[in-house]
């Protein structure tokens, strides 16, 4: 991947994350972290909904179905490991109420959030 392609992908990813962040903010949630890095890897968004922590993976593609296909089992494992790192730093640790969402962004900039997505994948 050349540097221009990489820059475009980076900026497209940031734009998609911003769109998804607005969806959660419109629901009354707080964006606690963007692109948080743990030992397992990066979590695109960490959102607070009251006491609940929501770990959000953002995927973009031409369609929602294609975006959803881009979430791999290995990536799910890495996100879970990073989430465990994050929760380990909280007072309630692994007892903190949490869920994993996948937010899909299509070519038109429409957003579809799949709550508790890792249960379904």
CSV table of C-alpha atoms in Angstrom, one decimal:
chain,number,residue,atom,x,y,z
A,1,UNK,CA,0.0,0.0,0.0
A,2,UNK,CA,1.5,3.3,-1.0
A,3,UNK,CA,1.4,6.3,1.3
A,4,UNK,CA,-1.4,8.1,-0.5
A,5,UNK,CA,-3.6,5.0,-0.3
A,6,UNK,CA,-2.7,4.6,3.4
A,7,UNK,CA,-3.5,8.2,4.1
A,8,UNK,CA,-6.9,7.9,2.4
A,9,UNK,CA,-7.7,4.7,4.3
A,10,UNK,CA,-6.7,6.4,7.6
A,11,UNK,CA,-8.9,9.5,6.9
A,12,UNK,CA,-11.8,7.4,5.8
A,13,UNK,CA,-11.5,5.4,9.0
A,14,UNK,CA,-11.4,8.5,11.1
A,15,UNK,CA,-14.5,9.9,9.3
A,16,UNK,CA,-16.4,6.7,9.8
A,17,UNK,CA,-15.4,6.6,13.5
A,18,UNK,CA,-16.7,10.2,13.8
A,19,UNK,CA,-20.0,9.3,12.2
A,20,UNK,CA,-20.4,6.3,14.6
A,21,UNK,CA,-19.4,8.5,17.6
A,22,UNK,CA,-22.2,10.9,16.7
A,23,UNK,CA,-24.7,8.1,16.7
A,24,UNK,CA,-23.7,7.0,20.2
A,25,UNK,CA,-23.7,10.7,21.4
A,26,UNK,CA,-27.2,11.2,20.0
A,27,UNK,CA,-28.2,8.2,22.2
A,28,UNK,CA,-26.9,10.1,25.2
A,29,UNK,CA,-23.6,8.1,25.5
A,30,UNK,CA,-20.2,9.6,26.2
A,31,UNK,CA,-17.2,8.8,24.0
A,32,UNK,CA,-14.6,7.8,26.6
A,33,UNK,CA,-11.7,6.9,24.2
A,34,UNK,CA,-10.9,6.8,20.5
A,35,UNK,CA,-8.4,4.3,19.1
A,36,UNK,CA,-7.5,2.9,22.5
A,37,UNK,CA,-4.6,0.5,22.4
A,38,UNK,CA,-4.2,-2.5,24.7
A,39,UNK,CA,-1.9,-5.5,24.6
A,40,UNK,CA,-4.3,-7.2,22.2
A,41,UNK,CA,-4.6,-4.3,19.8
A,42,UNK,CA,-6.7,-1.3,19.1
A,43,UNK,CA,-10.3,-0.6,20.0
A,44,UNK,CA,-11.9,1.9,17.7
A,45,UNK,CA,-14.2,3.5,20.3
A,46,UNK,CA,-14.9,3.0,23.9
A,47,UNK,CA,-18.3,4.4,24.9
A,48,UNK,CA,-19.9,4.9,28.3
A,49,UNK,CA,-23.6,4.5,28.6
A,50,UNK,CA,-24.2,5.1,32.3
A,51,UNK,CA,-22.2,2.5,34.1
A,52,UNK,CA,-21.9,0.3,31.0
A,53,UNK,CA,-18.8,0.3,28.9
A,54,UNK,CA,-19.3,-0.4,25.2
A,55,UNK,CA,-16.4,-1.5,23.0
A,56,UNK,CA,-17.1,-0.5,19.4
A,57,UNK,CA,-15.4,-1.9,16.3
A,58,UNK,CA,-16.1,0.3,13.2
A,59,UNK,CA,-16.1,-1.3,9.8
A,60,UNK,CA,-16.7,0.4,6.4
A,61,UNK,CA,-17.5,-1.0,3.0
A,62,UNK,CA,-19.8,-0.6,0.1
A,63,UNK,CA,-22.6,-2.3,1.9
A,64,UNK,CA,-23.4,-3.2,5.5
A,65,UNK,CA,-23.1,-7.0,4.6
A,66,UNK,CA,-19.6,-6.5,3.2
A,67,UNK,CA,-18.6,-4.4,6.2
A,68,UNK,CA,-19.8,-7.1,8.6
A,69,UNK,CA,-17.8,-9.8,6.7
A,70,UNK,CA,-14.6,-7.8,7.5
A,71,UNK,CA,-14.8,-8.7,11.2
A,72,UNK,CA,-12.6,-11.8,11.6
A,73,UNK,CA,-12.5,-14.3,14.5
A,74,UNK,CA,-8.9,-13.2,15.1
A,75,UNK,CA,-9.9,-9.6,15.3
A,76,UNK,CA,-12.7,-10.5,17.8
A,77,UNK,CA,-10.1,-12.2,20.0
A,78,UNK,CA,-7.8,-9.3,19.9
A,79,UNK,CA,-10.6,-6.8,20.8
A,80,UNK,CA,-11.7,-9.1,23.7
A,81,UNK,CA,-8.1,-9.2,24.9
A,82,UNK,CA,-7.7,-5.4,24.7
A,83,UNK,CA,-11.1,-5.0,26.4
A,84,UNK,CA,-9.9,-7.2,29.3
A,85,UNK,CA,-6.8,-4.9,29.6
A,86,UNK,CA,-9.1,-1.9,29.7
A,87,UNK,CA,-11.5,-3.3,32.3
A,88,UNK,CA,-8.6,-4.5,34.4
A,89,UNK,CA,-7.8,-0.9,35.1
A,90,UNK,CA,-11.3,-0.1,36.4
A,91,UNK,CA,-12.4,-0.4,40.0
A,92,UNK,CA,-14.9,-3.2,39.3
A,93,UNK,CA,-12.5,-4.9,36.8
A,94,UNK,CA,-14.1,-7.7,34.8
A,95,UNK,CA,-17.3,-7.2,36.8
A,96,UNK,CA,-17.9,-4.0,34.9
A,97,UNK,CA,-21.0,-4.2,32.8
A,98,UNK,CA,-19.8,-4.2,29.2
A,99,UNK,CA,-20.7,-5.2,25.7
A,100,UNK,CA,-19.2,-5.4,22.2
A,101,UNK,CA,-20.8,-3.6,19.4
A,102,UNK,CA,-19.9,-3.5,15.7
A,103,UNK,CA,-20.8,-0.3,13.8
A,104,UNK,CA,-21.1,-0.7,10.1
A,105,UNK,CA,-20.8,2.3,7.7
A,106,UNK,CA,-21.8,1.9,4.1
A,107,UNK,CA,-20.7,3.8,1.0
A,108,UNK,CA,-23.5,6.4,1.5
A,109,UNK,CA,-22.3,7.2,5.1
A,110,UNK,CA,-25.2,5.4,6.7
A,111,UNK,CA,-24.5,3.7,10.0
A,112,UNK,CA,-25.9,0.5,11.4
A,113,UNK,CA,-25.0,-0.6,14.9
A,114,UNK,CA,-25.1,-4.2,15.9
A,115,UNK,CA,-25.3,-4.3,19.7
A,116,UNK,CA,-23.7,-7.3,21.4
A,117,UNK,CA,-22.3,-8.2,18.0
A,118,UNK,CA,-19.8,-10.8,19.2
A,119,UNK,CA,-22.6,-13.0,20.5
A,120,UNK,CA,-24.0,-13.1,16.9
A,121,UNK,CA,-20.6,-13.6,15.1
